[in-house]
PDB file of C-alpha atoms (C1' of nucleotides) in Angstrom:
ATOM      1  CA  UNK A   1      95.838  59.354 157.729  1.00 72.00           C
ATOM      2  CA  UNK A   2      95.558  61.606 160.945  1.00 79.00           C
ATOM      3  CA  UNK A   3      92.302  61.716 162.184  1.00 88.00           C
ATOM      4  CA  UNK A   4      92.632  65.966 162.751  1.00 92.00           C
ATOM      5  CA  UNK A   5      93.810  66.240 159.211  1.00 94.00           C
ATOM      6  CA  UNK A   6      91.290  63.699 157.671  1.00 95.00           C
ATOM      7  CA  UNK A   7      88.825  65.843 159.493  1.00 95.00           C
ATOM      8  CA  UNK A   8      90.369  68.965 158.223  1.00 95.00           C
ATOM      9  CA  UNK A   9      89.995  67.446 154.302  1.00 96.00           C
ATOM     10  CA  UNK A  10      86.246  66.552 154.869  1.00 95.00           C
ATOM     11  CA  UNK A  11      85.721  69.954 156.216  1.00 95.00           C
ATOM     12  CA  UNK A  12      87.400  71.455 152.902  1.00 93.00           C
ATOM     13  CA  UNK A  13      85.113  69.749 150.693  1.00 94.00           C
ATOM     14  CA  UNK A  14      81.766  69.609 152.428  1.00 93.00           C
ATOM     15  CA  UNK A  15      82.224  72.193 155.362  1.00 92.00           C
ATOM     16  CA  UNK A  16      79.439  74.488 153.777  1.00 92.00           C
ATOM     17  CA  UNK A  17      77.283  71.341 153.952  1.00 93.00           C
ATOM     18  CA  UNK A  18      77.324  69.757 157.058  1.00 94.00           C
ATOM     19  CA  UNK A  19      77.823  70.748 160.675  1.00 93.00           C
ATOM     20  CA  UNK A  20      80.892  70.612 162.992  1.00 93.00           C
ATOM     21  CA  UNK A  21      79.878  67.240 164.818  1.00 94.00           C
ATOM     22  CA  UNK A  22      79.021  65.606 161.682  1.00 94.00           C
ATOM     23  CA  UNK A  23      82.046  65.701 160.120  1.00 95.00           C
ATOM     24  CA  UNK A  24      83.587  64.870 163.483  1.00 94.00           C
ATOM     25  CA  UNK A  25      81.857  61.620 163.191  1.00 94.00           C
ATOM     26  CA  UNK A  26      82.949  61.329 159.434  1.00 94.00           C
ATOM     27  CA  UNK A  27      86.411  61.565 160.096  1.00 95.00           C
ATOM     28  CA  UNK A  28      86.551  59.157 163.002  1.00 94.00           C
ATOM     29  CA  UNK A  29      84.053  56.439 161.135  1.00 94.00           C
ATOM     30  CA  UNK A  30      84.841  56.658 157.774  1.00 93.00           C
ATOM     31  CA  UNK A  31      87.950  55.294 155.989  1.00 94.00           C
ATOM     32  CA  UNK A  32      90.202  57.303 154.080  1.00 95.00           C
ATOM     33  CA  UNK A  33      91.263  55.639 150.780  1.00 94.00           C
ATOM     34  CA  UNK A  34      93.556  56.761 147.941  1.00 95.00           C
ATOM     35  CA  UNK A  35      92.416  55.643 144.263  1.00 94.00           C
ATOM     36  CA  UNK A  36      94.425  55.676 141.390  1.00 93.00           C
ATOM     37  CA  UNK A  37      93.652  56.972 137.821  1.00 90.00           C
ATOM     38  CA  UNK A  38      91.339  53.766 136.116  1.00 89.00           C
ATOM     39  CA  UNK A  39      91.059  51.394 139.088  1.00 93.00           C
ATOM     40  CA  UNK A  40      87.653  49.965 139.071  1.00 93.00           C
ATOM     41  CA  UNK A  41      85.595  50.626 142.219  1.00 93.00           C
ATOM     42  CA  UNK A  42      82.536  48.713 142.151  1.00 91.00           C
ATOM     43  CA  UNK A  43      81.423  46.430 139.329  1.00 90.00           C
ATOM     44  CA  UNK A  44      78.014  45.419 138.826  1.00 90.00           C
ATOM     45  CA  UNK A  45      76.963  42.286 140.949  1.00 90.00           C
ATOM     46  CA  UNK A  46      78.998  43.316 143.888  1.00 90.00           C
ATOM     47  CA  UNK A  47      77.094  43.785 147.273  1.00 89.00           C
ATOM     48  CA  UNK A  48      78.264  47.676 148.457  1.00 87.00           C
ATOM     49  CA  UNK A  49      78.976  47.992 151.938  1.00 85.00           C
ATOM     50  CA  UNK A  50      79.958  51.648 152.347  1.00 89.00           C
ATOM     51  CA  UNK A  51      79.557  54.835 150.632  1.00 90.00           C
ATOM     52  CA  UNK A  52      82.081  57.147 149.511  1.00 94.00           C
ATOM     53  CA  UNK A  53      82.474  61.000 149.886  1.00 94.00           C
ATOM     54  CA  UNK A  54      84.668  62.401 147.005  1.00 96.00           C
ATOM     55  CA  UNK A  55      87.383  64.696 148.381  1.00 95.00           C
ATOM     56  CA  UNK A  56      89.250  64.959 145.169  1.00 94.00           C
ATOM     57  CA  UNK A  57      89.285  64.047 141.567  1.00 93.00           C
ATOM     58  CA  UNK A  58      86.835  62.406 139.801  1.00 94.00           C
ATOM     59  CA  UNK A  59      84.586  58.984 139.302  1.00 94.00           C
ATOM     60  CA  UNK A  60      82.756  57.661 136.332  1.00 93.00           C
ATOM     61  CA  UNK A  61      79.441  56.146 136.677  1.00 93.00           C
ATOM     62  CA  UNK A  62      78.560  53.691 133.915  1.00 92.00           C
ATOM     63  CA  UNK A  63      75.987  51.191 132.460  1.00 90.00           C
ATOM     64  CA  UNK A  64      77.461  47.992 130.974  1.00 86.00           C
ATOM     65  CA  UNK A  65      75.396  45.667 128.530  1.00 80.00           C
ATOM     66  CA  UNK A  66      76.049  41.917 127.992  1.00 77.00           C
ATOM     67  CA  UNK A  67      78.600  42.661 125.286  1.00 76.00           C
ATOM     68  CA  UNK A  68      80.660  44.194 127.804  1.00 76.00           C
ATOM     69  CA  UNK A  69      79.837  47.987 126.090  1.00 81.00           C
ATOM     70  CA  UNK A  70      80.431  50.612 128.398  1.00 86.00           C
ATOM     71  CA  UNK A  71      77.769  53.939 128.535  1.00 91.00           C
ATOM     72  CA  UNK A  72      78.707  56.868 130.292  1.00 92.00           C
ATOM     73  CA  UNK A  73      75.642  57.783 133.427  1.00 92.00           C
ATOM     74  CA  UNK A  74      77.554  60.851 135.057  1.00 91.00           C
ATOM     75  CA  UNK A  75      80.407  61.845 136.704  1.00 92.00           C
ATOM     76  CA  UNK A  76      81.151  62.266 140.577  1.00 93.00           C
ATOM     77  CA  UNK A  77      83.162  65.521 141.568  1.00 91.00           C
ATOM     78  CA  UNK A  78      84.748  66.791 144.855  1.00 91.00           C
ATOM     79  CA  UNK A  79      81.533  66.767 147.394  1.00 88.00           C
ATOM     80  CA  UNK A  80      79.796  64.360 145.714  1.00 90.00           C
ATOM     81  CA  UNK A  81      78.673  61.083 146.308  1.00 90.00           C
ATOM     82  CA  UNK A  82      77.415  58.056 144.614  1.00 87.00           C
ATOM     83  CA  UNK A  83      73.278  57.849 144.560  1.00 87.00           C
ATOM     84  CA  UNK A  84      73.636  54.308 143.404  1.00 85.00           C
ATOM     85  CA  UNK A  85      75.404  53.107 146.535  1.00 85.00           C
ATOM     86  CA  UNK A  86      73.227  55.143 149.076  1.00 84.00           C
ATOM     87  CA  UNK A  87      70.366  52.844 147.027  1.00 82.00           C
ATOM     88  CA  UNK A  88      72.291  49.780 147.208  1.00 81.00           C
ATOM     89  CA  UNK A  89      73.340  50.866 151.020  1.00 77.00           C
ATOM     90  CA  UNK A  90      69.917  51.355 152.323  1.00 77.00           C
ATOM     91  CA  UNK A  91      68.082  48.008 150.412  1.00 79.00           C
ATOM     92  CA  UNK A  92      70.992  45.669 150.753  1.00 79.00           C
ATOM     93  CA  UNK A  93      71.380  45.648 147.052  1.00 83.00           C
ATOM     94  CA  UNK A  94      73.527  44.702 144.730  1.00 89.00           C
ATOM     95  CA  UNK A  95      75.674  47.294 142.518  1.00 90.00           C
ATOM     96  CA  UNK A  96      74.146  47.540 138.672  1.00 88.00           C
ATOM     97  CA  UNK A  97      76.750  50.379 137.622  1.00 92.00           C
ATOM     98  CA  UNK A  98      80.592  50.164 137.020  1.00 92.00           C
ATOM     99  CA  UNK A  99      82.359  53.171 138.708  1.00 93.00           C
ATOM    100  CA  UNK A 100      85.460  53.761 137.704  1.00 93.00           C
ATOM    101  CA  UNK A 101      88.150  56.480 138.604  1.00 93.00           C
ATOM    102  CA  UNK A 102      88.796  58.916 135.991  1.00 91.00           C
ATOM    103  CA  UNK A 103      91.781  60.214 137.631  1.00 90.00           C
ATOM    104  CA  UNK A 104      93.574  59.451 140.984  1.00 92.00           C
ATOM    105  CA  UNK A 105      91.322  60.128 143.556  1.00 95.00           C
ATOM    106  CA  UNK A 106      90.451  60.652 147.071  1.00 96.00           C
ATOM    107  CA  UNK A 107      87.520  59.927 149.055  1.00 96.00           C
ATOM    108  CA  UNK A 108      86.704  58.787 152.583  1.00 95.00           C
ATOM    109  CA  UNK A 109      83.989  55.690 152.774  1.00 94.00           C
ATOM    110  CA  UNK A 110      81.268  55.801 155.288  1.00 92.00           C
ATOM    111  CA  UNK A 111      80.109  52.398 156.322  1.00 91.00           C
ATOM    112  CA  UNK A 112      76.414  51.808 155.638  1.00 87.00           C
ATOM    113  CA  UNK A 113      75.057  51.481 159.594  1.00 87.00           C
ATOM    114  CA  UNK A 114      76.221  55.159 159.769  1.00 90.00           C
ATOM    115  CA  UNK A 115      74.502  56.131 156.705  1.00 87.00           C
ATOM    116  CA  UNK A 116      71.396  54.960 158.106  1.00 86.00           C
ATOM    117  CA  UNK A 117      71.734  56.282 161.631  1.00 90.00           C
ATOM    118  CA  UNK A 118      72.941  59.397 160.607  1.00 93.00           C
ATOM    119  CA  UNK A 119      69.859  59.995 158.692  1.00 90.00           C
ATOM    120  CA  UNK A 120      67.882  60.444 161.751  1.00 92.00           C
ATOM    121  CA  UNK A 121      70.412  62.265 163.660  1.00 93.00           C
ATOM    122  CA  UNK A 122      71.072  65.016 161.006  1.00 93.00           C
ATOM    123  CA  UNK A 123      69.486  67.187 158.801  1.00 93.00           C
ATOM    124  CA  UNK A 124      71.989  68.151 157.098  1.00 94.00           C
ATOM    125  CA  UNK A 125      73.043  64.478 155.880  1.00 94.00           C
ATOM    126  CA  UNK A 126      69.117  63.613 155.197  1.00 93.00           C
ATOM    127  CA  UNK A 127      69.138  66.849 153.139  1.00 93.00           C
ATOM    128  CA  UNK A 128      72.645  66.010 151.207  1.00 94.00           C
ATOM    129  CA  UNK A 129      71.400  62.464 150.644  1.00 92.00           C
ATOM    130  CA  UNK A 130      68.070  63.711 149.097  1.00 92.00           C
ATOM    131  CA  UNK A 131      69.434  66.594 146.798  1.00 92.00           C
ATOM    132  CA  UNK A 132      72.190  64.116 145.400  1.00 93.00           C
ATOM    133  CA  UNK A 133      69.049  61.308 144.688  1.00 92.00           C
ATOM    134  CA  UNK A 134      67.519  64.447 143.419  1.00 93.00           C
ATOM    135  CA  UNK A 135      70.102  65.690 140.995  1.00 93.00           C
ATOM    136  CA  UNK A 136      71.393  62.293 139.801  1.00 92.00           C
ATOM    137  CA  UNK A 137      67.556  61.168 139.046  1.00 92.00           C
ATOM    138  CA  UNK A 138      67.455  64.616 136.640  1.00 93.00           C
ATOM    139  CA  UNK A 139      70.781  63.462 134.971  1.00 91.00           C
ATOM    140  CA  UNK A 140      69.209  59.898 134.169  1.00 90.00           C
ATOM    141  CA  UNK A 141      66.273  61.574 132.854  1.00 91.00           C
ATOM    142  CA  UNK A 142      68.177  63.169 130.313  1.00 89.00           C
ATOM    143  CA  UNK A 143      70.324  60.409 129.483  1.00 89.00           C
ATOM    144  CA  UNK A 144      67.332  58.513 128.476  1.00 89.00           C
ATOM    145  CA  UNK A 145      65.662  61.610 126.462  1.00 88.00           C
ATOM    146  CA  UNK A 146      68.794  61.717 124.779  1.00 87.00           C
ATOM    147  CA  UNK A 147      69.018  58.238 123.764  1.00 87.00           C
ATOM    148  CA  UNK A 148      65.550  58.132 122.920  1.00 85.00           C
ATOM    149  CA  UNK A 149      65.715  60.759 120.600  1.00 82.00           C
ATOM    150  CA  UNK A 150      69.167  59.643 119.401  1.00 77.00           C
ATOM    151  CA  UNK A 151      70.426  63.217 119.526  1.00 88.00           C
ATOM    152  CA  UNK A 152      73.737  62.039 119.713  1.00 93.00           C
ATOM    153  CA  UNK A 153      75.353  65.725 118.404  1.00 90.00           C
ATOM    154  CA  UNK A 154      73.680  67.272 121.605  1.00 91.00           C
ATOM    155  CA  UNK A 155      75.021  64.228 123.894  1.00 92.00           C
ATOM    156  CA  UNK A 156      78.553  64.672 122.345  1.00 94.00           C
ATOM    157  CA  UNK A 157      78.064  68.564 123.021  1.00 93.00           C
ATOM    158  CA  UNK A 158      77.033  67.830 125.986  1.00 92.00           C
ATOM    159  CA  UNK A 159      80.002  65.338 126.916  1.00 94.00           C
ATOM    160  CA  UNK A 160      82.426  68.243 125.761  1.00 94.00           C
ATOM    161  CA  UNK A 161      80.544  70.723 128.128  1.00 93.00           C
ATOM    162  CA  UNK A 162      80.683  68.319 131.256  1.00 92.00           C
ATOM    163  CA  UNK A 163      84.706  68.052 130.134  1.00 93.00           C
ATOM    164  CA  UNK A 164      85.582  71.025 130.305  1.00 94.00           C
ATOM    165  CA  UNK A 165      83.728  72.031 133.626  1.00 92.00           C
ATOM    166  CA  UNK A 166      85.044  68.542 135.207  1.00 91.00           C
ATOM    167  CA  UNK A 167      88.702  69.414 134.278  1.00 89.00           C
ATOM    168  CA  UNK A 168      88.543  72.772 134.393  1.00 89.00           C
ATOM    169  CA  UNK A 169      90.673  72.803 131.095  1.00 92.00           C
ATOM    170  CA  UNK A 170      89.111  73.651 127.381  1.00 93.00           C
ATOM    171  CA  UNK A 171      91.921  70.680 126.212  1.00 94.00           C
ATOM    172  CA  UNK A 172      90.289  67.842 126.329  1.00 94.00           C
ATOM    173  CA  UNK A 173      92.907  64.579 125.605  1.00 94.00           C
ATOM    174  CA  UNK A 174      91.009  61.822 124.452  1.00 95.00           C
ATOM    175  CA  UNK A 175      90.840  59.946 121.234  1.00 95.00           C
ATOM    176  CA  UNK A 176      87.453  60.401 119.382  1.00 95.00           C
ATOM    177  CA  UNK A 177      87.308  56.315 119.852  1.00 95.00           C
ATOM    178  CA  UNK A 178      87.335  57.252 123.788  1.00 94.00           C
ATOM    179  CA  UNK A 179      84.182  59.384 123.350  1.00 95.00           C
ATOM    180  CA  UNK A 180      82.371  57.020 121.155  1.00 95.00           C
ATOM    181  CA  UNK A 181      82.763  54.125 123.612  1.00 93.00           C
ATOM    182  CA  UNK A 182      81.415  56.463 126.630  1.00 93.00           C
ATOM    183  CA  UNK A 183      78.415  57.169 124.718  1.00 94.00           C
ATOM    184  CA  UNK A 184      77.887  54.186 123.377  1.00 92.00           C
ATOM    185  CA  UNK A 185      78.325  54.890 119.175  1.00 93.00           C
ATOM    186  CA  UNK A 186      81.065  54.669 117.022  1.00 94.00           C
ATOM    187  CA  UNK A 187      83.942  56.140 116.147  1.00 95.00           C
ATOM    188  CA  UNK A 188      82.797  57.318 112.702  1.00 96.00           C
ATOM    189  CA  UNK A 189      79.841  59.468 114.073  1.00 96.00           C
ATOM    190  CA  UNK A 190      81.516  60.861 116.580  1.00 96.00           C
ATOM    191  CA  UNK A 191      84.686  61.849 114.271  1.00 96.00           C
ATOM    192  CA  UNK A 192      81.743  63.608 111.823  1.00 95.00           C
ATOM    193  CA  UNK A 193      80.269  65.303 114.492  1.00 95.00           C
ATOM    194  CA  UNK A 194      83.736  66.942 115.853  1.00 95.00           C
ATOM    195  CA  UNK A 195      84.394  67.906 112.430  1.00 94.00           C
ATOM    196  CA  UNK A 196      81.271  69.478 111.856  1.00 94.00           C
ATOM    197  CA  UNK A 197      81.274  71.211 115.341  1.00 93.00           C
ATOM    198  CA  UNK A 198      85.015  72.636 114.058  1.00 93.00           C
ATOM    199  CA  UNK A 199      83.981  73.768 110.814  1.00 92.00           C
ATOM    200  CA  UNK A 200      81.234  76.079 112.988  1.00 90.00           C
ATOM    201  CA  UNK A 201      84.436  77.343 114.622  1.00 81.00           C
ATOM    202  CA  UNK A 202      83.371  75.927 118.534  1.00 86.00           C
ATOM    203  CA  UNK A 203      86.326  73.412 118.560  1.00 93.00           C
ATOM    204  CA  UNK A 204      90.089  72.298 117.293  1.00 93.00           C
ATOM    205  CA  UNK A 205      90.869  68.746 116.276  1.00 94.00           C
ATOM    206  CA  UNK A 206      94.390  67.004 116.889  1.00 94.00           C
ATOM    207  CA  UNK A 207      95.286  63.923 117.366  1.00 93.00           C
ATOM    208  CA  UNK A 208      94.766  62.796 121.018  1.00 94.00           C
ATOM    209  CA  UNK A 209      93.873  65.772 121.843  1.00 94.00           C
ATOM    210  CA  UNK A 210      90.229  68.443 121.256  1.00 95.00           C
ATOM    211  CA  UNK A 211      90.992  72.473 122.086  1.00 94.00           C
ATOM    212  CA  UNK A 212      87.171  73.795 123.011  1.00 93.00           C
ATOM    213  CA  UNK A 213      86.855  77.325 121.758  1.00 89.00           C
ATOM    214  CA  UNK A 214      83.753  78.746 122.134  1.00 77.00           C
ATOM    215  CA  UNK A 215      81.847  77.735 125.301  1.00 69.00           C
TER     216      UNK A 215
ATOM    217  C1'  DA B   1     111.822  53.163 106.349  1.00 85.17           C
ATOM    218  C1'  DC B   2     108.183  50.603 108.181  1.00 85.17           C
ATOM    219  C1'  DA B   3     104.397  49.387 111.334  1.00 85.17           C
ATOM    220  C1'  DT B   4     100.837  50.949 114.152  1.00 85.17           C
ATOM    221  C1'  DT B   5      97.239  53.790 115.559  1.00 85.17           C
ATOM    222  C1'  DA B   6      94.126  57.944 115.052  1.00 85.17           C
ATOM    223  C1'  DA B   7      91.268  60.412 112.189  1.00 85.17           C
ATOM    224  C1'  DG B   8      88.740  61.650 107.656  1.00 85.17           C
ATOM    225  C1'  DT B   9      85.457  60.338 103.917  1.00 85.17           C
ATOM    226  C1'  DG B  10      82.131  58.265 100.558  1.00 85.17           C
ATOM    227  C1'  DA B  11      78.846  54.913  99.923  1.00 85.17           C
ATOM    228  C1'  DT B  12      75.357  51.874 101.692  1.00 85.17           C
ATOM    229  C1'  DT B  13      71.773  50.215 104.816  1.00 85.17           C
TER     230       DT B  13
ATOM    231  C1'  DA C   1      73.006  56.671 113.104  1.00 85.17           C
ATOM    232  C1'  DA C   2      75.676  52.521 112.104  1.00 85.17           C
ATOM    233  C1'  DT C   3      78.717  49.892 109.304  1.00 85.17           C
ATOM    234  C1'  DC C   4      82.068  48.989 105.752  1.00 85.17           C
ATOM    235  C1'  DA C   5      85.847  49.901 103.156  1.00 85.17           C
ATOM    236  C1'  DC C   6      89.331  52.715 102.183  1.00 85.17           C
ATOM    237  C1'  DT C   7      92.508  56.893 102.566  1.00 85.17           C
ATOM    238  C1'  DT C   8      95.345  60.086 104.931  1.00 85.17           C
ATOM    239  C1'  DA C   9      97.945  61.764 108.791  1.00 85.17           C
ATOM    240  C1'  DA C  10     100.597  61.320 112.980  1.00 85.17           C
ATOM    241  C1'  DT C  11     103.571  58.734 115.906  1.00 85.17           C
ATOM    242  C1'  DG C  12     106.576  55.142 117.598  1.00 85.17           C
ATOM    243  C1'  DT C  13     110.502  51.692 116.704  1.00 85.17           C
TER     244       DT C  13
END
DNA sequence: ACATTAAGTGATT
DNA sequence: AATCACTTAATGT
């Protein structure tokens, strides 16, 4: 991709965060990849070596166990990025998350030298790079206080919530076997929950498919 | 019409 | 909440 337009995306998507030069220096060091809907980006094990900037769509961030069971962390939108690979970026560490597009997606990776350097050279970036530690470390906390407390109708609310705001559409098409496996239960309990959550009038149940009502 | 897959339900742990 | 066993409903061939 053209280095203007490349430029031109970044500035779209996190021109209210950084300054001019900045994403200058994004745009002529970082790589522009495309990434279609359900490749796998990183698997745990792997040693990370840049980290990406989300300029569209979206990216799952996941836990697996040793059965190969998948749980659901959080979800990376449009002028995000990943607070696992800044970690793994700035200790030389090895990936302990899956990430996984949930559409086809867009981002531009920044190699990890500049990562580093940048942090001394602008505010900005230190300031993006501790807000995103920040706000992923919150979600985590609640992740564990709600698998704790196995409140698993306030996760599945929750899931439903995040859905809606990710897509920006109250249809949400996934099988209820889809959800389970994301938050780690089974199909059963989450089929009960929907039910119950429709008979209180907030959803509509088809097959493939959940219409959110009342959010 | 038949097979396959998604979803609903009661009972049990 | 998880699992089992079974039913019902929707969809594809």
């Amino acid at each position: 991709m053209e280095q203007e337009i490349l430029e031109a995306r970044i500035s779209d998507a996190y021109g209210f965060i950084f300054e001019k030069p900045l994403i200058s220096q994004m745009a002529i060091q970082g790589e522009y990849a495309k990434v279609p809907s359900g490749f796998t980006l990183m698997e745990p094990g792997e040693t990370i070596t840049s980290m990406p900037l989300l300029l569209t769509g979206s990216i799952k961030i996941m836990r697996e166990d040793a059965n190969g069971n998948e749980l659901l962390l959080y979800y990376l939108e449009r002028g995000d990025t990943c607070a696992m690979s800044m970690n793994c970026c700035l200790g030389n560490k090895k990936s302990e998350v899956i990430a996984r597009a949930e559409e086809d997606t867009e981002i531009v990776r920044i190699p990890v030298n500049f990562m580093k350097d940048w942090l001394c050279e602008y505010d900005s970036w230190k300031t993006f790079v501790f807000d995103s530690y920040n706000s992923r470390l919150h979600e985590m906390l609640e992740i564990i206080d709600s698998i704790a407390f196995m409140n698993m109708d306030q996760r599945l609310y929750k899931y439903l919530h995040d859905k809606v705001k990710l897509t920006g559409s109250t249809t949400i098409h996934n099988t209820h076997q889809e959800i389970a496996t994301e938050l780690h239960t089974s199909r059963v309990v989450i089929s009960r929950l929907l039910k119950k959550l429709e008979q209180k009038g907030g959803i509509e149940l088809y097959r493939n498919k959940i219409e959110v009502l009342d959010f």
